[in-house]
Short mmCIF file of C-alpha atoms in Angstrom, two decimals:
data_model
loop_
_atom_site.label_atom_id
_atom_site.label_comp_id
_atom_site.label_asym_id
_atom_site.label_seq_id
_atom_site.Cartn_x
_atom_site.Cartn_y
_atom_site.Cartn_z
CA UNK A 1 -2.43 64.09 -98.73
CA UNK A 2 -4.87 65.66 -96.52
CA UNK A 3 -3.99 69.27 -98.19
CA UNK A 4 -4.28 67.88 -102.01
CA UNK A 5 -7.63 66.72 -101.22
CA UNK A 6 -8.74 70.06 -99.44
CA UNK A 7 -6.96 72.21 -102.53
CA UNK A 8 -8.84 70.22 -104.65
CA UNK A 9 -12.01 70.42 -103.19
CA UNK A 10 -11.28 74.10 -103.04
CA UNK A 11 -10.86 74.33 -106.83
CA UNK A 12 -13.90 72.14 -107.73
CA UNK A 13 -16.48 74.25 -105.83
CA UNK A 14 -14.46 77.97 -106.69
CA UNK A 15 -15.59 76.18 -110.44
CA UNK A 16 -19.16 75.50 -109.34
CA UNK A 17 -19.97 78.83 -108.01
CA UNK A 18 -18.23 80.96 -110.81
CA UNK A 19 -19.61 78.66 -113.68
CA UNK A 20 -22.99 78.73 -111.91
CA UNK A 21 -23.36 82.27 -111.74
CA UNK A 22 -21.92 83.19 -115.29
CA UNK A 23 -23.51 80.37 -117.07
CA UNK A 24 -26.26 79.19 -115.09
CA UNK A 25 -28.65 80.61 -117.35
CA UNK A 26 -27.03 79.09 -120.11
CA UNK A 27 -30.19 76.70 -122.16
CA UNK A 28 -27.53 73.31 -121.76
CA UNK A 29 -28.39 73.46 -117.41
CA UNK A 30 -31.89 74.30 -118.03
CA UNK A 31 -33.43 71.83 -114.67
CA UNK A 32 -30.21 71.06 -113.21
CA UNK A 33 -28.84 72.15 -110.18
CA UNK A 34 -26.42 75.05 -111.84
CA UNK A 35 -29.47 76.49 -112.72
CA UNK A 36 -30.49 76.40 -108.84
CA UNK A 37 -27.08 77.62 -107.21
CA UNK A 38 -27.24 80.39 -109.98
CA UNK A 39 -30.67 81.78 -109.00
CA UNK A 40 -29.78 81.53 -105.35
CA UNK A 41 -26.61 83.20 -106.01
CA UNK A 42 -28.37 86.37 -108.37
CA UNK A 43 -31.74 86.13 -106.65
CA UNK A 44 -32.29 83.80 -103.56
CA UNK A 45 -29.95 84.90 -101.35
CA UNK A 46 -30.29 89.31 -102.15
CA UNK A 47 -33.79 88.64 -101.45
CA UNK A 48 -33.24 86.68 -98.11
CA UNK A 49 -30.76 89.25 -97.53
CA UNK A 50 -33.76 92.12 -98.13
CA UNK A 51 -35.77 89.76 -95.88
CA UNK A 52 -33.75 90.04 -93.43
CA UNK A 53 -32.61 93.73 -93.15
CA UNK A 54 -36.66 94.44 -93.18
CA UNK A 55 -37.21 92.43 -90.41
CA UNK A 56 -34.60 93.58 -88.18
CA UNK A 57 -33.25 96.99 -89.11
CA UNK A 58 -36.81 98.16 -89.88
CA UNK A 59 -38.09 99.16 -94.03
CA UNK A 60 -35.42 102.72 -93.91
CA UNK A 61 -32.62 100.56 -93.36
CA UNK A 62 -34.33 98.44 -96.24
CA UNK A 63 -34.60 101.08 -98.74
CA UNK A 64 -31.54 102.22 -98.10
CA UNK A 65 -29.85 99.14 -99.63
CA UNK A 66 -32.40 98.90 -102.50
CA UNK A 67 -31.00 102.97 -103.28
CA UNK A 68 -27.61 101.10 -103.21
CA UNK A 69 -28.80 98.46 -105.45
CA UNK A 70 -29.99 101.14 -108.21
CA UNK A 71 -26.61 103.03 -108.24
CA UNK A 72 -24.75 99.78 -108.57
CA UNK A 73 -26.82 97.81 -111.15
CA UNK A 74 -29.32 100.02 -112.59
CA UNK A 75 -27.09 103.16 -112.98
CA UNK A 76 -23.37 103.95 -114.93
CA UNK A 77 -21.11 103.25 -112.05
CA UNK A 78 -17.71 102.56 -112.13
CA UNK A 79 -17.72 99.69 -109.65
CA UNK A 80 -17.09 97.04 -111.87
CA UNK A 81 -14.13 98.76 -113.83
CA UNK A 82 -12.12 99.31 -110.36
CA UNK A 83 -12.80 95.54 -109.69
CA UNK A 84 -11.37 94.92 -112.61
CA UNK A 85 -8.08 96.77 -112.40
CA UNK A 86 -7.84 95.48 -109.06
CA UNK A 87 -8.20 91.92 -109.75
CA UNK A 88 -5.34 92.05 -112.34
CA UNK A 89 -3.40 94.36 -110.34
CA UNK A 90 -3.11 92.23 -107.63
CA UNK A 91 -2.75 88.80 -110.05
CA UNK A 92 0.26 90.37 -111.57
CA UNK A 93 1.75 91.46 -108.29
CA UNK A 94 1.35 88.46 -106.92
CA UNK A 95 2.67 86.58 -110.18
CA UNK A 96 5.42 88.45 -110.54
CA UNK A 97 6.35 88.44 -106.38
CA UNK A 98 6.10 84.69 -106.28
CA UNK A 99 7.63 83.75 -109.78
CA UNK A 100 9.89 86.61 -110.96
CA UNK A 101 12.53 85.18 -108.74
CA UNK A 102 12.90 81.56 -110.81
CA UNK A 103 12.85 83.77 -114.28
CA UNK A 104 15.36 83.08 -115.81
CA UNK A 105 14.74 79.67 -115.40
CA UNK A 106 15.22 75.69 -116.68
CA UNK A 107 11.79 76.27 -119.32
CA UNK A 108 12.11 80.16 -118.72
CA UNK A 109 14.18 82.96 -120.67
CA UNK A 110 14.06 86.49 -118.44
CA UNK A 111 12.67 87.74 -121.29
CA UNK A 112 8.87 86.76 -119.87
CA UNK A 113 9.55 89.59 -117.04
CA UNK A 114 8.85 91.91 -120.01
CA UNK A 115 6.58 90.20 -121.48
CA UNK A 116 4.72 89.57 -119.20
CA UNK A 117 4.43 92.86 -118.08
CA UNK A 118 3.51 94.23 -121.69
CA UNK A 119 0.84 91.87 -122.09
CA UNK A 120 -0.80 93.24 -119.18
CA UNK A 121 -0.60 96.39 -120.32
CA UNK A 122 -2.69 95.80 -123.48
CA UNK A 123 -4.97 94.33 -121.35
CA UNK A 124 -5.15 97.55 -119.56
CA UNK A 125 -5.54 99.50 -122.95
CA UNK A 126 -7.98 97.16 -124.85
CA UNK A 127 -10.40 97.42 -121.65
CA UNK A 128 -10.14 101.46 -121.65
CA UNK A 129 -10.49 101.45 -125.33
CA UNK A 130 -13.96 99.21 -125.25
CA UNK A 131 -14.82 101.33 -121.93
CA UNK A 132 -14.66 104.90 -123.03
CA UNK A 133 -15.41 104.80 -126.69
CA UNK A 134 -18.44 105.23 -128.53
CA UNK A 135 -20.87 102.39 -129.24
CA UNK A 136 -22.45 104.16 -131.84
CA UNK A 137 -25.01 106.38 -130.03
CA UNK A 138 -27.96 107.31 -131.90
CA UNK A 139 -29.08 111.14 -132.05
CA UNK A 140 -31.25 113.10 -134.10
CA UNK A 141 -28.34 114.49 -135.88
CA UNK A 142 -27.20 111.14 -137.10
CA UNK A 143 -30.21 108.93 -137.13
CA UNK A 144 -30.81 109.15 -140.76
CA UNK A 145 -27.07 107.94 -141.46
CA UNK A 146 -28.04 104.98 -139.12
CA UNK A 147 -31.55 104.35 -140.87
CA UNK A 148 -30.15 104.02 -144.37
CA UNK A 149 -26.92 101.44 -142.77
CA UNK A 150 -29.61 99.33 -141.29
CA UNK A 151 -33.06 98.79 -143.52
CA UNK A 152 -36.06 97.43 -141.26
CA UNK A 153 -36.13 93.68 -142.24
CA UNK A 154 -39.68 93.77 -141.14
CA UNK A 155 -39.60 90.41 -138.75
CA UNK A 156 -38.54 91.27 -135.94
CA UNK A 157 -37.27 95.28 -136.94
CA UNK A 158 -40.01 97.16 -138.13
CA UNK A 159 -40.30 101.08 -138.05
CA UNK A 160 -41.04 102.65 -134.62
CA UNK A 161 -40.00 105.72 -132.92
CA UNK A 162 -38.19 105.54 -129.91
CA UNK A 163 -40.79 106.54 -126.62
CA UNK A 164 -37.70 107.62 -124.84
CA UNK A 165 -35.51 109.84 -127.20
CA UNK A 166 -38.54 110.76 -129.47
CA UNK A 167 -36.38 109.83 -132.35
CA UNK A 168 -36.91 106.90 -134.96
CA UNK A 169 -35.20 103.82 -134.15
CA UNK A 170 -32.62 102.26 -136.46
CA UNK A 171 -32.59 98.44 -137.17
CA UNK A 172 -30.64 96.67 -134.76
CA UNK A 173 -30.64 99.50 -132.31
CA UNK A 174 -31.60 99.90 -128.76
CA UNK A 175 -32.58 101.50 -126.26
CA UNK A 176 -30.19 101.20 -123.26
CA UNK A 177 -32.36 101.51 -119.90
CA UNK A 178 -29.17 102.18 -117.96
CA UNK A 179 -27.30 104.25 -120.01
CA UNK A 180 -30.80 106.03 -121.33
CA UNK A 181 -29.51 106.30 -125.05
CA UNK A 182 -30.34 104.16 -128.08
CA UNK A 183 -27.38 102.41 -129.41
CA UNK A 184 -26.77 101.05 -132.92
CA UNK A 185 -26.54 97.49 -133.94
CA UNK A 186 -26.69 96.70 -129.64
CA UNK A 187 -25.02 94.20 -128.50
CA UNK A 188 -25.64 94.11 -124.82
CA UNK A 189 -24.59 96.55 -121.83
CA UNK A 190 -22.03 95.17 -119.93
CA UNK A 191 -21.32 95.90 -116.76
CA UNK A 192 -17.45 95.24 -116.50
CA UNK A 193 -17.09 97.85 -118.69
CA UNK A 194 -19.76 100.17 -117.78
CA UNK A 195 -20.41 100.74 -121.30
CA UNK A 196 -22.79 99.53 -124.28
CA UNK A 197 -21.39 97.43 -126.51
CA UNK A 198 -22.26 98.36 -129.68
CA UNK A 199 -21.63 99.02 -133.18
CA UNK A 200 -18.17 100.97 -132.41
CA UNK A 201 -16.52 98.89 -129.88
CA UNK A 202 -17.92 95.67 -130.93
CA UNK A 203 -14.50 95.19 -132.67
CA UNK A 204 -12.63 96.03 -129.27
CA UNK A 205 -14.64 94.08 -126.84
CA UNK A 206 -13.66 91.02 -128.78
CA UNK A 207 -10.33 92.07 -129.11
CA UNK A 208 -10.58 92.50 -125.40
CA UNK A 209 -11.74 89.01 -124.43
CA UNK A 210 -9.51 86.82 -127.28
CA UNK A 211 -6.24 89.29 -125.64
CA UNK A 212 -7.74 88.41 -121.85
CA UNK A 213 -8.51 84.59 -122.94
CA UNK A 214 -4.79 84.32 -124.35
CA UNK A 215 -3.36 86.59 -121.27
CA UNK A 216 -4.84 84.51 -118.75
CA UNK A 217 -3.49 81.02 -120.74
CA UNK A 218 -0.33 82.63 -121.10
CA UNK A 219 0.01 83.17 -117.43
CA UNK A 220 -1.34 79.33 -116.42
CA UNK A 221 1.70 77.89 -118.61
CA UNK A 222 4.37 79.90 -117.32
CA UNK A 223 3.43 79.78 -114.04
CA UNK A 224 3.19 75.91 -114.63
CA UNK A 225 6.69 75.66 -116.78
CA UNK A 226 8.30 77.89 -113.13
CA UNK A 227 7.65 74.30 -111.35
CA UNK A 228 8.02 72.25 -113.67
CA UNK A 229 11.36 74.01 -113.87
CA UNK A 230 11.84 73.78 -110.03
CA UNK A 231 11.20 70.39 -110.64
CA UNK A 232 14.51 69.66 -112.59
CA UNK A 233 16.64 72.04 -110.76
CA UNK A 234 16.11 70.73 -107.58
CA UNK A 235 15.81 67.00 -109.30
CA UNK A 236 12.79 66.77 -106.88
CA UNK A 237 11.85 63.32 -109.00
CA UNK A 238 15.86 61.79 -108.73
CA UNK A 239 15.11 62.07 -104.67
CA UNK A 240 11.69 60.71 -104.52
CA UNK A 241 13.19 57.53 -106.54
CA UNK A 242 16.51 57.08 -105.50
CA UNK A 243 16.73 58.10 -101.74
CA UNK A 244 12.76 57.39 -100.44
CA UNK A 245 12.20 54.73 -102.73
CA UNK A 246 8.78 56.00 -104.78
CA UNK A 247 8.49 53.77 -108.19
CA UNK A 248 9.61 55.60 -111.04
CA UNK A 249 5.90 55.72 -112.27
CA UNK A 250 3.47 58.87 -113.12
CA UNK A 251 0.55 56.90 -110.65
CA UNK A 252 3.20 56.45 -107.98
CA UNK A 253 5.21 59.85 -108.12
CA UNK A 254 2.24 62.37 -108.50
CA UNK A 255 0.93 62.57 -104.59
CA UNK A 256 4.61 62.79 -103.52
CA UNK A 257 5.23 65.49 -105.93
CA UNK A 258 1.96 67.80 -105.78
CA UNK A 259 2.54 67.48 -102.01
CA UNK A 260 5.79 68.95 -102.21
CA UNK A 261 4.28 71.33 -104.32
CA UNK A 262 1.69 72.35 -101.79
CA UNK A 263 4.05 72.72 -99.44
CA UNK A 264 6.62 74.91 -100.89
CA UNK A 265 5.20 76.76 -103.98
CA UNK A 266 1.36 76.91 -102.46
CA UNK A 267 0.90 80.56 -104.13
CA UNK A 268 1.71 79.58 -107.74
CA UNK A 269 -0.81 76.51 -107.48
CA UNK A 270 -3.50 78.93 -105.93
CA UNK A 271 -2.70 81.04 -109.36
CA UNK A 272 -2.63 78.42 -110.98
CA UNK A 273 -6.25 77.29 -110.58
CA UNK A 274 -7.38 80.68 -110.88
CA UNK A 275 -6.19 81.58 -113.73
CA UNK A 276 -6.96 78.10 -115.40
CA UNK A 277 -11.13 78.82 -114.42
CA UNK A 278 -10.74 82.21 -115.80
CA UNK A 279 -9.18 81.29 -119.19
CA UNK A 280 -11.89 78.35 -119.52
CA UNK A 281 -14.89 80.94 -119.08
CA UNK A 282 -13.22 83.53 -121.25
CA UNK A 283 -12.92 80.96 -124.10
CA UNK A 284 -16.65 80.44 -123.51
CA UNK A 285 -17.67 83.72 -123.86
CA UNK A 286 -15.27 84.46 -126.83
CA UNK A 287 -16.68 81.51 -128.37
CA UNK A 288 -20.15 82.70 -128.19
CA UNK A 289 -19.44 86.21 -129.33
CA UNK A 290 -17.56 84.92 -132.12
CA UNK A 291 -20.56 82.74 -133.37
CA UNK A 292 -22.79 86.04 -132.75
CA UNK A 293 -20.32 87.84 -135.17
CA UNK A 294 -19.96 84.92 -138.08
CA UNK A 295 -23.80 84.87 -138.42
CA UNK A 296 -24.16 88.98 -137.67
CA UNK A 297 -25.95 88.61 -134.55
CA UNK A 298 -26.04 90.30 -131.72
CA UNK A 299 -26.80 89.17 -128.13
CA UNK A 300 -29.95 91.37 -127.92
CA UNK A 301 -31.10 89.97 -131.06
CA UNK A 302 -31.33 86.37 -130.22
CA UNK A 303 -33.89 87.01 -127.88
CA UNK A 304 -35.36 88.98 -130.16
CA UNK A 305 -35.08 85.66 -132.81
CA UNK A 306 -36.23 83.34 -130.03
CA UNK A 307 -39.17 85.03 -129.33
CA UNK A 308 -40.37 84.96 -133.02
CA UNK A 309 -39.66 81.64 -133.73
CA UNK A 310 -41.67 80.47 -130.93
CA UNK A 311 -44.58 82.28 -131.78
CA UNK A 312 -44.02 81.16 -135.48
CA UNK A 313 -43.96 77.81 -134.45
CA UNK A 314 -47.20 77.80 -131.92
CA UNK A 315 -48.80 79.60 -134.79
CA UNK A 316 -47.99 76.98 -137.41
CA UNK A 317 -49.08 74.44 -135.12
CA UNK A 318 -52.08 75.67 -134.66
CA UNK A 319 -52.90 75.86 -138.46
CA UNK A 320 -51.60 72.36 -138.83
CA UNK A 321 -53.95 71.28 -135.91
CA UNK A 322 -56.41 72.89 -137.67
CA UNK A 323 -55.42 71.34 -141.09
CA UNK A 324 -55.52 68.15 -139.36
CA UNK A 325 -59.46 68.90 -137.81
CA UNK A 326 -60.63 70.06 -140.66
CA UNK A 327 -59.28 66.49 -142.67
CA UNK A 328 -60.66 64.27 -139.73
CA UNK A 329 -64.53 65.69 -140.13
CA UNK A 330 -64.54 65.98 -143.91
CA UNK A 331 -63.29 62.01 -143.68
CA UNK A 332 -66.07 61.61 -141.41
CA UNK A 333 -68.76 63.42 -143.46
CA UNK A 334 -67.71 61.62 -146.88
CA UNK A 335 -68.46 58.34 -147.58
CA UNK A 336 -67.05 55.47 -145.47
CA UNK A 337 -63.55 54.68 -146.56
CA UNK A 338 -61.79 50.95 -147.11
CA UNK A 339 -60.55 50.39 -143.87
CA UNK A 340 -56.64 51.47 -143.14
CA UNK A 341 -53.91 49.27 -140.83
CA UNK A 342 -54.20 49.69 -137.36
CA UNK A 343 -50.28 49.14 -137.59
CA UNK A 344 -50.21 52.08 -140.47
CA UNK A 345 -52.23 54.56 -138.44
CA UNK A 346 -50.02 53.96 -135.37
CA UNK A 347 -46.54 54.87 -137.12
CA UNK A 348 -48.29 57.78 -139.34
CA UNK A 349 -46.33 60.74 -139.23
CA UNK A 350 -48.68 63.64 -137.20
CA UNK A 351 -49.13 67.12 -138.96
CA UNK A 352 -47.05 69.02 -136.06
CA UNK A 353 -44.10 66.99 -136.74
CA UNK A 354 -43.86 68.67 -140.19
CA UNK A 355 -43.70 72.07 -138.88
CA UNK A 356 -40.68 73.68 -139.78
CA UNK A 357 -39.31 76.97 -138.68
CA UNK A 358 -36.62 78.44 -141.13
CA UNK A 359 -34.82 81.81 -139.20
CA UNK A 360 -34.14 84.45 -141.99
CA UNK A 361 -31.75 86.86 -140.55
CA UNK A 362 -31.26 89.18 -143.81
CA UNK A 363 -28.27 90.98 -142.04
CA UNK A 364 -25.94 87.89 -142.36
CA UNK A 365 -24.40 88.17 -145.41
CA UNK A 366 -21.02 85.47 -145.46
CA UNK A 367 -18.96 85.28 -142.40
CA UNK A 368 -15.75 87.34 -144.29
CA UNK A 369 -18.45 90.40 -144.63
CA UNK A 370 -20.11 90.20 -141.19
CA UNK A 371 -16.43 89.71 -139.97
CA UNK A 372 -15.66 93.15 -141.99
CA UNK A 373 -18.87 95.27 -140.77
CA UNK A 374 -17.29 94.25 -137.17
CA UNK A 375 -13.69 95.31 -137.80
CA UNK A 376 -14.80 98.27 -140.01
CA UNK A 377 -18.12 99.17 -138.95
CA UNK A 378 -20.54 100.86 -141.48
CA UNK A 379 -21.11 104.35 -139.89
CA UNK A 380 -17.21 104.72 -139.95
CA UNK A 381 -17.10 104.11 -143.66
CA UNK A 382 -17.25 106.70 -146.08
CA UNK A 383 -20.09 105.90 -147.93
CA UNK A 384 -21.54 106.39 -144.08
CA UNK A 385 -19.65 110.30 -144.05
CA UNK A 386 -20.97 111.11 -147.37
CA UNK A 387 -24.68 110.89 -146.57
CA UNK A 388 -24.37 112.32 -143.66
CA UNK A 389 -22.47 115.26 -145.49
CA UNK A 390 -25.36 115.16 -148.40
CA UNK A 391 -28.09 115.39 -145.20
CA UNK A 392 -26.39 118.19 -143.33
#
């Protein structure tokens, strides 16, 4: 029992830290102590590290790993995209050594041995494809195509010329600090795939995280249908009753049976776990991309929406505080009023709670045509060709 608790313990804090520093930033663990372990984890700890190598190796030895830091997270690098092809190199190997050998199984046709293996091979592809394509880079030989696919809605895109590339700025565009180009309709810059995501590859990134999402599911339930499957063949249950005497219950029958699982098939359970946290965050993220691309948002432009609803609603606030002022001294100044409930003037609604906010994103026009300018994005259309034909 001694090993359930430990693998469990194992899984529950392998949860913490990889939830913590993906979603700790996340608005839902604003205060809590996710939001802690993630700032120790991006933040706390590199700077005690920093500390540290200042303190004992001297300030070279410090700017030495602050050059490393630039290449790594301010600069294209392909560190990420190796980590990534070795992290599901090494799950399929591992998969495949420790589970192959029960396919064909009791659950199990040998046909998942292909399947498997094809599966991760569109992995592979969908991850080059959103890698190496174009976002939809903006130059001064296409701007004008991008300035008449996205008008200024003038609320949070209004005209301005890019201080970097000296060239107008589209709607929706940015400009990428690490890539130093501005990229159409941006999404965000992502790291795993040292690439902007952008107008282009929107369409493949979430093809690449729904494939991933379903991959790594895929791969928790056959893994789990291999023991279950061990199970039956080597009528692990029939034993436990008949010759040792365990109840025939699920309460009874599941410490005897995880233990034997621990003992003999401790690889599969390891992938099982890891797989399972993997599939969870992937559904997260899909999840929020796919509610960025119902309401044609990106991620860069939430911030962007954030920011001016806050200062819409501290400045309509401040006129209803005013509103309010302004009501309280005239009342004063006029002539003296029948007296109101004290009961009445305790539950009356204030001015600030009517403040209302309304977001008008012009660019969302029905989910089935914000789901279209992902799949078929505008500067590939030919409407998109033809003025840049008629401008050339």
């Amino acid at each position: 029992m001694g090993a359930v608790w430990l693998l469990a313990c194992h899984g529950l804090v392998t949860a913490l830290v990889v939830v913590s520093f993906l979603c700790g930033r996340w608005p839902i663990f604003d205060g809590t102590f996710i939001q802690r372990i993630h700032y120790f984890l991006t933040f706390g700890a590199y700077d005690y590290f920093l500390r540290f190598v200042g303190a004992v190796f001297g300030s070279k030895c410090a700017d030495a790993v602050l050059s490393v830091e630039f290449y790594c997270c301010d600069r294209p690098n392909p560190l990420l995209q190796i980590i990534y092809l070795v992290i599901i190199s090494f799950t399929y190997y591992f998969t495949a050594k420790s589970s192959f050998t029960y396919i064909p199984g009791y659950y199990l046709s040998g046909i998942h041995r292909y399947i498997s293996l094809l599966a991760a091979a569109v992995g592979i592809v969908l991850f080059l494809l959103t890698s190496f394509s174009d976002p939809g880079i903006v130059k001064a030989e296409n701007v004008s195509q991008y300035l008449s696919a996205y008008p200024y809605d003038n609320i949070i895109y209004s005209e301005k010329e890019c201080s970097t590339c000296k060239i107008p700025k589209p709607a929706r565009s940015k400009h990428c600090s690490i890539c130093n180009r501005c990229v159409a309709r941006f999404d965000h810059h992502c790291g795993w795939m040292n690439n902007c995501i952008g107008e282009r590859n929107t369409r493949y990134f979430m093809a690449f995280l729904l494939w991933h999402f379903l991959l790594c599911l895929y791969g928790t339930v056959a893994i789990g249908l291999v023991l279950a499957g061990r199970l039956k063949e080597l009528r692990v249950v029939y034993i436990l009753t008949v010759y040792y005497g365990v109840e025939n219950s699920f309460m009874d029958l599941a410490p005897h049976v995880v233990q034997w699982l621990l003992a003999s098939y401790n690889t599969q359970i390891l992938l099982i776990v890891f797989l399972a946290i993997i599939t969870m965050l992937l559904a997260g993220f899909f999840g929020y991309h796919t509610k960025l691309c119902l309401s044609n948002t990106t991620t860069n432009e939430t911030f962007k929406w954030q920011d001016h609803m806050d200062w819409q609603r501290k400045l309509k606030e401040a006129q209803a505080s005013a509103a309010a002022l302004r009501q309280s001294i005239s009342g004063m100044s006029s002539e003296k009023q029948p007296s109101t409930s004290k009961w009445r003037t305790f539950f009356r609604r204030s001015p600030l709670e009517d403040v209302v906010v309304v977001k008008n994103n012009v660019y969302d026009k029905g989910f089935l045509h914000n789901i279209q300018e992902v799949i078929s994005p505008l500067s590939t259309r030919r409407s998109f060709t033809r003025t840049k034909l008629k401008s050339s």
